[in-house]
Coordinates of N, CA and C in Angstrom, one line a residue:
Chain A
Q1352 N -28.5 -33.7 29.0 CA -27.7 -34.5 27.9 C -27.3 -33.7 27.1
K1353 N -25.6 -33.6 26.5 CA -25.8 -33.1 25.8 C -26.1 -33.7 24.0
E1354 N -26.4 -33.7 23.1 CA -26.0 -33.7 21.9 C -25.1 -34.9 21.5
V1355 N -24.1 -34.5 21.5 CA -22.8 -35.6 21.2 C -22.1 -35.6 21.7
E1356 N -21.3 -36.9 22.1 CA -20.7 -36.4 24.1 C -18.8 -36.8 23.4
Q1357 N -18.3 -36.8 23.6 CA -16.8 -37.2 23.2 C -16.1 -37.0 24.4
D1358 N -15.1 -38.3 25.3 CA -14.3 -38.6 25.8 C -12.6 -37.6 25.6
P1359 N -13.4 -36.7 27.0 CA -11.6 -35.3 26.7 C -10.1 -36.0 26.6
G1360 N -10.0 -37.3 27.0 CA -8.9 -37.7 26.9 C -8.1 -36.5 28.2
P1361 N -7.0 -37.0 28.6 CA -5.8 -36.9 27.0 C -5.1 -39.0 26.3
L1362 N -6.2 -38.9 24.9 CA -5.0 -40.1 25.2 C -3.6 -40.4 24.9
S1363 N -3.2 -41.0 25.8 CA -1.8 -41.8 25.5 C -1.2 -42.5 24.6
V1364 N -0.4 -42.9 23.4 CA -0.3 -44.2 22.8 C 0.6 -44.8 23.0
P1365 N 2.4 -45.5 22.1 CA 3.0 -45.8 21.9 C 2.7 -45.8 20.5
E1366 N 4.2 -44.8 19.9 CA 4.3 -45.1 18.7 C 4.1 -46.6 17.5
G1367 N 2.7 -46.5 16.3 CA 2.5 -47.8 15.9 C 2.0 -49.0 16.9
A1368 N 0.8 -47.2 16.9 CA -0.5 -48.6 18.0 C -1.6 -48.3 17.3
I1369 N -2.4 -48.4 17.4 CA -3.8 -48.6 16.8 C -4.4 -48.0 17.3
V1370 N -5.3 -46.6 17.5 CA -6.1 -45.2 18.0 C -8.0 -45.7 17.9
S1371 N -8.0 -45.7 19.1 CA -9.4 -45.2 18.8 C -10.1 -44.6 19.4
L1372 N -11.3 -44.0 18.4 CA -11.7 -42.2 19.2 C -12.6 -42.2 19.1
N1373 N -13.7 -42.4 19.6 CA -15.3 -42.4 20.0 C -16.0 -41.5 19.6
C1374 N -17.7 -41.2 20.0 CA -18.6 -40.0 20.2 C -19.0 -40.3 19.9
T1375 N -20.9 -40.7 20.6 CA -21.9 -40.8 20.5 C -22.5 -39.8 20.8
Y1376 N -24.0 -40.2 19.8 CA -25.5 -37.9 19.6 C -26.2 -39.0 20.3
S1377 N -26.9 -37.6 20.7 CA -28.6 -38.5 20.8 C -29.2 -38.0 19.1
N1378 N -29.6 -37.2 18.4 CA -30.5 -36.8 17.7 C -30.1 -37.5 16.5
S1379 N -31.0 -38.5 16.6 CA -30.9 -39.9 14.9 C -31.4 -38.4 13.5
A1380 N -31.2 -37.3 13.7 CA -31.8 -37.1 12.4 C -30.3 -36.2 12.1
F1381 N -29.2 -36.9 12.2 CA -28.4 -36.9 12.8 C -28.0 -37.8 11.4
Q1382 N -27.4 -36.1 9.9 CA -26.8 -37.9 9.3 C -25.3 -37.8 8.1
Y1383 N -25.2 -36.9 8.4 CA -23.7 -36.6 7.9 C -23.3 -36.0 9.0
F1384 N -21.4 -37.2 9.1 CA -20.8 -36.6 10.2 C -19.2 -37.2 9.5
M1385 N -18.7 -36.8 10.6 CA -17.0 -35.6 10.6 C -16.3 -35.8 11.3
W1386 N -14.8 -35.2 10.6 CA -13.6 -35.5 12.2 C -12.3 -34.5 11.8
Y1387 N -12.2 -33.9 12.9 CA -12.0 -32.3 12.9 C -10.9 -33.0 13.6
R1388 N -9.5 -31.9 13.4 CA -8.0 -33.0 13.2 C -7.4 -31.2 13.9
Q1389 N -7.3 -30.7 15.2 CA -6.4 -29.6 14.5 C -5.4 -29.2 16.0
Y1390 N -4.5 -30.1 15.7 CA -3.2 -29.3 16.5 C -3.2 -27.9 17.3
S1391 N -2.3 -27.4 17.5 CA -2.4 -27.4 18.8 C -1.7 -25.0 18.9
R1392 N -2.7 -24.0 18.7 CA -2.7 -23.2 18.0 C -2.3 -22.7 16.0
K1393 N -4.3 -24.0 16.6 CA -3.9 -23.7 14.4 C -5.6 -24.2 15.2
G1394 N -5.9 -23.8 13.8 CA -7.9 -24.1 13.6 C -8.0 -25.3 13.8
P1395 N -9.6 -26.0 13.2 CA -9.9 -26.9 13.4 C -9.4 -28.0 11.5
E1396 N -9.0 -28.4 11.2 CA -9.1 -29.3 9.7 C -10.1 -30.1 9.3
L1397 N -10.6 -30.5 8.4 CA -12.0 -31.3 7.6 C -10.3 -32.9 8.0
L1398 N -10.7 -34.1 8.9 CA -9.6 -34.6 8.9 C -10.2 -36.1 7.4
M1399 N -11.9 -36.6 8.5 CA -13.1 -37.0 7.0 C -14.0 -37.4 7.0
Y1400 N -15.0 -37.5 6.3 CA -17.1 -37.1 5.8 C -17.4 -38.1 5.5
T1401 N -18.0 -38.4 6.3 CA -19.3 -39.3 5.6 C -20.3 -39.9 6.0
Y1402 N -20.7 -40.0 5.1 CA -22.8 -39.9 5.1 C -23.6 -41.3 5.0
S1403 N -24.1 -41.2 6.8 CA -25.1 -42.7 6.6 C -24.5 -43.0 7.4
S1404 N -24.1 -44.3 7.3 CA -23.8 -45.4 8.2 C -22.3 -46.1 6.8
G1405 N -22.7 -47.2 7.9 CA -20.5 -47.5 7.4 C -19.8 -47.1 7.3
N1406 N -18.6 -47.6 6.3 CA -17.8 -46.8 7.0 C -16.2 -46.9 5.7
K1407 N -15.4 -45.8 6.2 CA -15.2 -44.9 4.5 C -13.2 -45.4 5.1
E1408 N -12.7 -45.2 4.5 CA -11.3 -45.3 5.2 C -10.1 -44.4 3.8
D1409 N -9.1 -43.8 4.7 CA -8.1 -43.3 3.9 C -7.2 -43.1 4.2
G1410 N -5.9 -43.8 3.7 CA -5.0 -44.0 4.2 C -4.6 -44.8 5.2
R1411 N -3.7 -44.4 6.8 CA -4.3 -44.6 8.0 C -5.7 -44.6 9.0
F1412 N -6.1 -44.0 7.8 CA -7.3 -44.0 9.1 C -8.6 -44.1 7.9
T1413 N -9.5 -44.6 9.6 CA -10.9 -44.9 8.5 C -12.0 -44.2 9.8
A1414 N -13.3 -43.6 9.3 CA -14.3 -43.6 9.7 C -15.4 -44.5 9.4
Q1415 N -16.0 -45.3 10.7 CA -17.0 -45.3 11.2 C -18.3 -44.8 11.3
V1416 N -19.4 -45.6 11.4 CA -20.6 -45.6 11.8 C -21.1 -46.1 12.0
D1417 N -22.5 -45.2 13.3 CA -23.2 -46.8 13.3 C -24.8 -46.0 13.7
K1418 N -25.0 -46.1 13.5 CA -26.7 -45.4 13.4 C -27.1 -45.2 14.5
S1419 N -27.7 -47.4 14.6 CA -28.3 -47.8 15.1 C -28.1 -47.3 16.2
S1420 N -27.2 -47.3 17.2 CA -25.9 -47.3 18.3 C -26.0 -45.7 18.9
K1421 N -26.0 -45.1 17.3 CA -25.5 -42.7 17.4 C -24.5 -43.7 17.7
Y1422 N -23.0 -43.7 17.3 CA -21.8 -43.8 17.8 C -21.1 -43.6 16.5
I1423 N -20.4 -43.1 16.2 CA -19.1 -42.3 15.7 C -17.9 -43.0 16.0
S1424 N -16.5 -43.4 15.1 CA -15.5 -44.0 15.6 C -15.5 -43.7 14.5
L1425 N -13.7 -42.8 15.7 CA -11.9 -42.6 13.8 C -11.3 -44.1 15.1
F1426 N -10.3 -44.4 13.3 CA -9.5 -45.5 13.5 C -7.8 -45.2 13.2
I1427 N -7.1 -44.8 14.0 CA -6.1 -44.9 13.2 C -4.7 -45.4 13.8
R1428 N -4.8 -46.1 12.4 CA -4.1 -47.9 12.4 C -2.7 -46.7 12.7
D1429 N -1.3 -47.4 12.4 CA -0.2 -47.8 12.8 C 0.0 -45.6 13.0
S1430 N 0.0 -45.1 14.5 CA -0.5 -43.9 14.3 C 1.7 -43.4 14.9
Q1431 N 1.2 -42.0 14.5 CA 2.9 -41.5 14.0 C 2.5 -39.9 15.6
P1432 N 3.9 -40.5 16.1 CA 3.7 -39.2 17.1 C 2.6 -37.4 15.7
S1433 N 3.3 -37.2 14.6 CA 2.1 -36.2 14.1 C 1.5 -36.4 13.8
D1434 N 0.9 -37.5 14.4 CA -1.2 -37.5 14.0 C -1.5 -37.0 16.5
S1435 N -0.4 -36.4 16.7 CA -0.5 -35.6 18.0 C -1.4 -34.4 17.6
A1436 N -2.5 -34.7 18.8 CA -3.5 -33.2 17.8 C -5.0 -33.1 19.0
T1437 N -5.5 -32.8 18.8 CA -7.7 -32.5 19.3 C -7.8 -33.1 18.3
Y1438 N -9.0 -34.7 17.9 CA -10.0 -34.5 17.1 C -11.1 -34.8 17.4
L1439 N -11.8 -33.1 17.3 CA -13.3 -33.4 16.9 C -14.0 -33.9 16.4
C1440 N -15.2 -34.5 16.8 CA -16.5 -35.2 16.1 C -17.3 -34.3 16.0
A1441 N -18.4 -34.5 14.9 CA -19.0 -33.0 14.2 C -20.2 -33.8 13.7
M1442 N -21.2 -33.0 13.5 CA -22.3 -34.3 13.0 C -24.1 -33.3 12.4
I1443 N -24.7 -33.8 11.6 CA -25.7 -31.9 11.0 C -26.4 -32.7 10.4
P1444 N -28.2 -32.7 10.8 CA -28.5 -33.4 9.7 C -28.7 -32.3 8.4
P1445 N -29.8 -33.0 7.6 CA -29.6 -33.1 6.7 C -30.6 -30.9 6.2
Y1446 N -29.8 -30.1 5.6 CA -31.0 -29.4 5.2 C -30.7 -28.6 6.5
G1447 N -29.6 -29.1 7.3 CA -29.3 -28.6 8.8 C -28.4 -27.1 8.1
N1448 N -27.8 -26.4 9.3 CA -27.3 -25.2 8.8 C -25.9 -24.8 10.2
K1449 N -25.9 -25.6 11.0 CA -25.4 -25.8 12.4 C -24.9 -27.4 12.4
L1450 N -23.9 -27.5 12.2 CA -22.5 -28.5 13.2 C -22.3 -28.1 14.9
V1451 N -22.8 -29.3 14.9 CA -22.8 -29.8 16.2 C -21.3 -30.6 16.7
F1452 N -20.4 -30.7 17.8 CA -19.5 -30.6 17.8 C -18.8 -31.5 18.8
G1453 N -18.8 -32.5 19.2 CA -17.7 -33.5 20.6 C -16.5 -31.8 20.8
A1454 N -16.6 -32.5 22.0 CA -15.4 -31.6 22.7 C -13.9 -31.1 22.3
G1455 N -13.9 -33.2 21.1 CA -13.0 -33.3 21.6 C -12.2 -33.9 22.2
T1456 N -10.8 -34.7 21.7 CA -10.0 -35.6 22.3 C -8.8 -35.6 21.6
I1457 N -8.1 -35.0 23.5 CA -6.7 -34.7 23.6 C -6.6 -36.1 23.2
L1458 N -5.8 -36.1 21.2 CA -4.0 -37.4 21.4 C -3.1 -37.8 21.6
R1459 N -2.9 -38.2 22.5 CA -0.7 -38.2 22.4 C 0.3 -39.4 22.2
V1460 N 0.6 -39.0 20.9 CA 0.8 -40.2 20.6 C 3.3 -40.4 20.3
K1461 N 3.5 -41.3 20.9 CA 4.9 -41.0 22.2 C 6.2 -41.8 21.1
S1462 N 6.6 -41.7 20.2 CA 7.9 -41.3 20.5 C 8.6 -43.0 21.2
Chain B
N539 N -7.0 -20.0 -3.8 CA -8.5 -19.2 -2.5 C -8.2 -19.4 -1.4
A540 N -7.4 -18.1 0.3 CA -6.8 -18.1 0.8 C -7.9 -18.5 1.8
G541 N -9.3 -19.2 1.5 CA -10.2 -19.2 2.4 C -10.3 -18.7 3.5
V542 N -10.5 -18.6 5.2 CA -11.3 -17.4 6.3 C -9.9 -17.4 7.0
T543 N -9.6 -15.9 6.9 CA -8.7 -15.1 7.0 C -9.0 -14.5 8.8
Q544 N -8.0 -14.8 9.2 CA -8.5 -13.5 10.2 C -8.6 -13.0 11.1
T545 N -8.0 -11.6 11.7 CA -7.1 -10.4 12.0 C -8.3 -9.3 13.0
P546 N -6.7 -9.2 14.1 CA -5.9 -9.7 15.0 C -5.0 -11.5 14.7
K547 N -4.7 -12.1 15.5 CA -3.8 -13.1 15.4 C -3.9 -13.1 17.2
F548 N -3.3 -12.5 17.2 CA -2.8 -11.8 19.3 C -3.8 -10.6 19.4
R549 N -4.2 -11.0 21.0 CA -5.0 -9.1 21.2 C -4.7 -8.9 22.9
I550 N -4.9 -8.0 23.0 CA -4.7 -8.2 24.8 C -5.7 -6.7 25.1
L551 N -6.5 -7.3 25.7 CA -6.6 -5.5 25.7 C -7.5 -6.0 27.9
K552 N -7.8 -4.6 27.7 CA -8.2 -4.1 28.8 C -9.8 -4.5 29.9
I553 N -10.3 -4.6 31.2 CA -11.7 -4.3 30.9 C -11.1 -3.4 30.7
G554 N -13.5 -3.5 29.7 CA -14.4 -2.2 29.7 C -14.0 -1.7 28.1
Q555 N -12.7 -2.5 27.5 CA -12.4 -1.6 26.3 C -13.6 -2.3 25.1
S556 N -13.1 -2.1 23.8 CA -14.1 -2.9 23.1 C -12.6 -3.0 22.2
M557 N -13.9 -3.9 21.2 CA -12.7 -4.1 20.2 C -14.1 -5.3 18.7
T558 N -13.0 -4.8 17.4 CA -13.2 -6.3 16.2 C -12.8 -7.0 16.4
L559 N -13.8 -8.5 16.9 CA -13.0 -9.1 15.1 C -12.8 -9.5 14.0
Q560 N -11.7 -9.3 13.1 CA -12.4 -9.6 11.7 C -12.0 -10.9 11.2
C561 N -13.2 -10.8 10.2 CA -13.0 -12.8 9.6 C -14.1 -12.3 8.3
T562 N -13.0 -13.0 7.1 CA -13.7 -12.5 6.0 C -13.1 -13.8 4.8
Q563 N -13.7 -14.5 3.5 CA -13.6 -15.6 3.6 C -14.6 -15.5 1.9
D564 N -13.3 -16.0 0.7 CA -13.4 -16.0 -0.3 C -13.9 -16.9 -1.1
M565 N -14.8 -17.7 -0.6 CA -14.9 -19.1 -1.6 C -16.4 -18.5 -1.3
N566 N -17.9 -18.0 -1.2 CA -18.6 -17.1 -2.0 C -19.2 -17.8 -1.0
H567 N -18.5 -19.0 0.6 CA -19.9 -18.9 0.5 C -21.4 -18.4 1.3
N568 N -22.2 -19.3 1.5 CA -22.9 -18.2 2.6 C -23.6 -18.2 4.0
Y569 N -22.8 -19.7 4.7 CA -23.8 -19.4 6.3 C -21.3 -19.6 6.1
M570 N -21.8 -17.6 7.5 CA -20.2 -18.7 8.2 C -20.4 -17.9 9.7
Y571 N -20.0 -18.5 10.4 CA -19.8 -18.4 12.1 C -18.6 -18.4 13.3
W572 N -18.9 -17.8 13.8 CA -18.2 -17.5 15.0 C -18.2 -18.2 16.6
Y573 N -16.8 -18.9 16.4 CA -16.8 -19.6 17.4 C -15.5 -19.4 19.0
R574 N -15.9 -20.0 20.1 CA -14.6 -19.3 20.7 C -14.6 -20.8 21.7
Q575 N -12.9 -21.5 21.8 CA -13.2 -22.5 21.8 C -12.0 -22.3 23.2
D576 N -11.9 -22.5 24.5 CA -11.8 -22.4 26.4 C -11.4 -24.0 25.9
P577 N -10.0 -23.9 27.3 CA -9.2 -25.4 27.1 C -9.9 -26.5 27.5
G578 N -10.3 -27.6 26.7 CA -10.7 -28.5 27.2 C -12.5 -27.9 27.2
M579 N -12.8 -27.6 26.5 CA -14.6 -27.0 26.4 C -14.7 -27.6 25.3
G580 N -13.9 -27.8 24.5 CA -14.1 -27.8 22.3 C -15.1 -26.4 22.0
L581 N -16.1 -26.4 20.8 CA -16.0 -24.6 20.1 C -17.3 -24.6 21.0
K582 N -17.6 -23.7 21.3 CA -18.8 -23.3 21.3 C -19.3 -21.7 20.4
L583 N -20.8 -22.1 20.1 CA -21.0 -21.3 19.2 C -21.7 -19.7 19.5
I584 N -20.7 -18.5 18.7 CA -21.6 -17.1 19.8 C -23.2 -16.3 18.9
Y585 N -22.2 -16.8 17.3 CA -23.1 -16.3 16.3 C -22.9 -16.7 15.0
Y586 N -23.8 -17.2 13.8 CA -23.8 -17.1 12.9 C -24.2 -16.6 11.5
S587 N -24.1 -16.9 10.4 CA -25.3 -16.2 9.8 C -25.4 -16.8 8.2
V588 N -26.8 -17.0 7.6 CA -27.4 -18.3 6.7 C -26.9 -16.9 5.6
G589 N -26.3 -15.7 5.2 CA -26.3 -14.7 3.8 C -26.1 -13.2 5.2
A590 N -26.0 -12.5 3.8 CA -25.8 -11.6 3.8 C -26.6 -10.6 4.3
G591 N -26.9 -9.9 5.8 CA -27.5 -9.6 6.0 C -29.0 -10.7 6.9
I592 N -28.3 -11.2 7.8 CA -28.9 -12.4 8.9 C -28.8 -12.7 9.0
T593 N -28.8 -12.7 10.5 CA -27.3 -13.8 11.9 C -28.8 -13.7 12.9
D594 N -28.2 -15.1 13.4 CA -28.7 -15.6 14.5 C -28.0 -16.4 16.2
K595 N -28.6 -15.9 17.1 CA -27.4 -16.1 17.4 C -27.2 -18.5 18.0
G596 N -25.3 -18.0 19.2 CA -25.6 -19.1 18.5 C -25.7 -19.3 20.8
E597 N -25.2 -19.7 21.1 CA -25.5 -21.3 22.7 C -24.4 -19.9 23.9
V598 N -23.8 -18.7 23.1 CA -23.1 -18.0 23.3 C -23.2 -16.4 23.8
P599 N -23.8 -16.3 23.5 CA -23.7 -14.6 22.4 C -23.4 -13.6 22.8
N600 N -23.8 -12.9 24.6 CA -23.7 -12.1 25.9 C -22.4 -11.9 25.7
G601 N -23.0 -10.3 24.5 CA -21.2 -9.3 25.2 C -20.7 -9.7 24.0
Y602 N -21.5 -10.1 23.4 CA -20.9 -10.4 21.6 C -22.0 -8.6 20.9
N603 N -21.5 -9.0 19.1 CA -22.3 -7.9 18.0 C -22.1 -8.6 16.9
V604 N -23.0 -8.9 16.3 CA -22.0 -9.6 14.5 C -22.7 -8.3 13.5
S605 N -22.5 -8.2 12.3 CA -23.3 -7.7 11.9 C -22.8 -8.7 9.6
R606 N -22.9 -8.6 9.3 CA -23.0 -8.8 8.2 C -24.0 -8.8 6.9
S607 N -23.1 -7.8 6.2 CA -23.3 -6.4 5.2 C -22.4 -6.6 3.2
T608 N -21.7 -8.0 3.9 CA -21.6 -8.7 2.5 C -21.9 -9.9 2.8
T609 N -21.3 -11.2 1.3 CA -21.4 -12.5 1.8 C -19.2 -12.2 1.8
E610 N -17.9 -11.2 1.5 CA -17.9 -11.6 2.7 C -16.6 -11.9 4.1
D611 N -17.5 -11.2 4.2 CA -17.4 -10.2 5.7 C -17.8 -10.6 6.3
F612 N -17.6 -10.6 8.2 CA -18.9 -11.6 9.2 C -17.2 -11.3 9.9
P613 N -17.4 -9.4 10.4 CA -17.1 -9.2 11.9 C -17.4 -9.2 13.5
L614 N -17.1 -9.3 14.2 CA -17.3 -9.9 15.8 C -17.1 -8.7 16.5
R615 N -17.5 -8.6 17.2 CA -17.7 -6.7 18.0 C -18.2 -7.5 19.2
L616 N -17.0 -7.1 20.4 CA -17.1 -7.3 22.0 C -16.9 -5.8 22.1
E617 N -18.3 -5.9 22.8 CA -18.6 -4.3 24.1 C -17.7 -4.7 25.2
L618 N -17.2 -3.5 25.9 CA -17.5 -3.3 27.4 C -16.4 -5.3 27.8
A619 N -15.2 -5.5 27.1 CA -15.2 -6.8 27.2 C -14.2 -7.3 29.5
A620 N -14.5 -7.8 29.0 CA -15.0 -9.5 30.3 C -13.7 -10.1 30.6
P621 N -12.3 -9.9 31.5 CA -12.4 -11.3 32.2 C -12.8 -12.7 31.1
S622 N -13.7 -12.9 31.3 CA -14.9 -14.3 30.7 C -14.8 -14.5 29.4
Q623 N -14.4 -12.8 28.9 CA -14.4 -13.7 27.4 C -12.0 -14.3 26.5
T624 N -11.5 -13.9 27.8 CA -10.5 -14.2 27.1 C -10.8 -16.3 26.6
S625 N -10.0 -16.5 25.2 CA -10.2 -17.5 24.9 C -10.2 -17.3 23.6
V626 N -10.2 -17.7 22.2 CA -9.6 -18.3 21.5 C -10.6 -18.6 20.2
Y627 N -11.2 -17.9 19.5 CA -11.9 -17.1 18.2 C -11.7 -17.8 17.3
F628 N -12.4 -18.1 16.6 CA -12.4 -19.1 15.7 C -13.6 -18.4 15.0
C629 N -13.1 -18.2 13.7 CA -14.7 -18.1 12.5 C -14.7 -19.0 11.1
A630 N -15.6 -18.8 10.9 CA -15.9 -19.9 9.9 C -17.2 -20.0 9.3
S631 N -16.5 -20.2 7.8 CA -17.8 -21.2 7.1 C -18.1 -21.9 6.9
L632 N -18.9 -22.4 5.7 CA -19.8 -24.2 5.4 C -20.4 -23.6 4.3
D633 N -19.6 -24.2 3.3 CA -20.0 -24.7 1.9 C -21.1 -26.1 2.3
R634 N -21.2 -26.0 0.3 CA -23.6 -26.8 0.0 C -23.1 -28.3 0.7
S635 N -21.8 -29.1 0.7 CA -21.7 -30.5 1.4 C -21.1 -30.5 2.8
Y636 N -21.6 -29.7 3.1 CA -21.5 -29.1 4.6 C -19.7 -29.4 5.5
E637 N -19.3 -29.2 4.5 CA -17.6 -29.6 5.3 C -17.9 -27.7 5.1
Q638 N -17.6 -27.7 6.8 CA -16.4 -26.5 8.3 C -15.2 -25.9 6.9
Y639 N -14.4 -24.6 7.1 CA -13.6 -24.4 7.1 C -13.0 -23.4 8.2
F640 N -12.0 -23.5 8.9 CA -11.8 -22.3 9.6 C -11.0 -21.7 9.9
G641 N -11.0 -20.2 10.1 CA -9.8 -19.7 9.7 C -9.1 -19.8 11.2
P642 N -7.3 -19.0 11.3 CA -6.1 -19.7 12.1 C -6.6 -19.7 13.9
G643 N -8.4 -18.7 13.6 CA -8.2 -17.9 15.3 C -7.3 -16.1 15.7
T644 N -7.8 -16.2 16.9 CA -7.5 -14.9 17.6 C -7.6 -15.4 18.4
R645 N -6.6 -15.0 19.2 CA -6.2 -15.3 21.3 C -6.4 -14.0 21.4
L646 N -7.6 -14.6 22.2 CA -8.2 -13.0 23.2 C -7.9 -12.8 24.3
T647 N -6.8 -11.7 25.2 CA -6.5 -12.2 26.8 C -7.5 -11.0 27.3
V648 N -7.7 -10.2 28.0 CA -8.8 -9.4 28.8 C -8.0 -10.0 30.1
T649 N -7.3 -8.4 30.4 CA -6.7 -7.9 32.1 C -7.5 -6.8 32.3

């Protein structure tokens, strides 16, 4: 079993839809959770960062962590064609030195 | 700050040739990483370093070597290139709040 599971998609939605991207994990030591966005032919860039359980909102993006279920989500409201990218979840325990990444979900937002 | 820079952007190698992928960061981060990314396979860690003079293997180190003589530079060496090493290679560094910064990537084709 992989430490982090993420559905690779692709996920195709119409413009304006609410998108839900998810990851599950097995290591209860993970405390820091991130979402990276990767456009085609570019390096990943940090989109959202949360510590422990709870929600964090930034504009149209909301990151949610449920440590009891070992489940994290990224919600995108009013999705735009410019949101079309691969979204990777990542996590690390305290004092860790390596992020553990999900496989990435390909998102396509159609206008 | 330039962040993480990588050279070259593209390279075609013949089977059996060798090359060095260059990576430099100007953020004074101790932790640096090399990943490879194959289509639909997410990021796989090749090697990482927690500081100058210290390196360690990741998930897929075979066929690669690294060195870390300075904080800024973390070159990746491919010896005896094989078609299985055709991939996109990303260098990254990690700051103290666990944010990982990626370079723009090197697209390598081995034929």
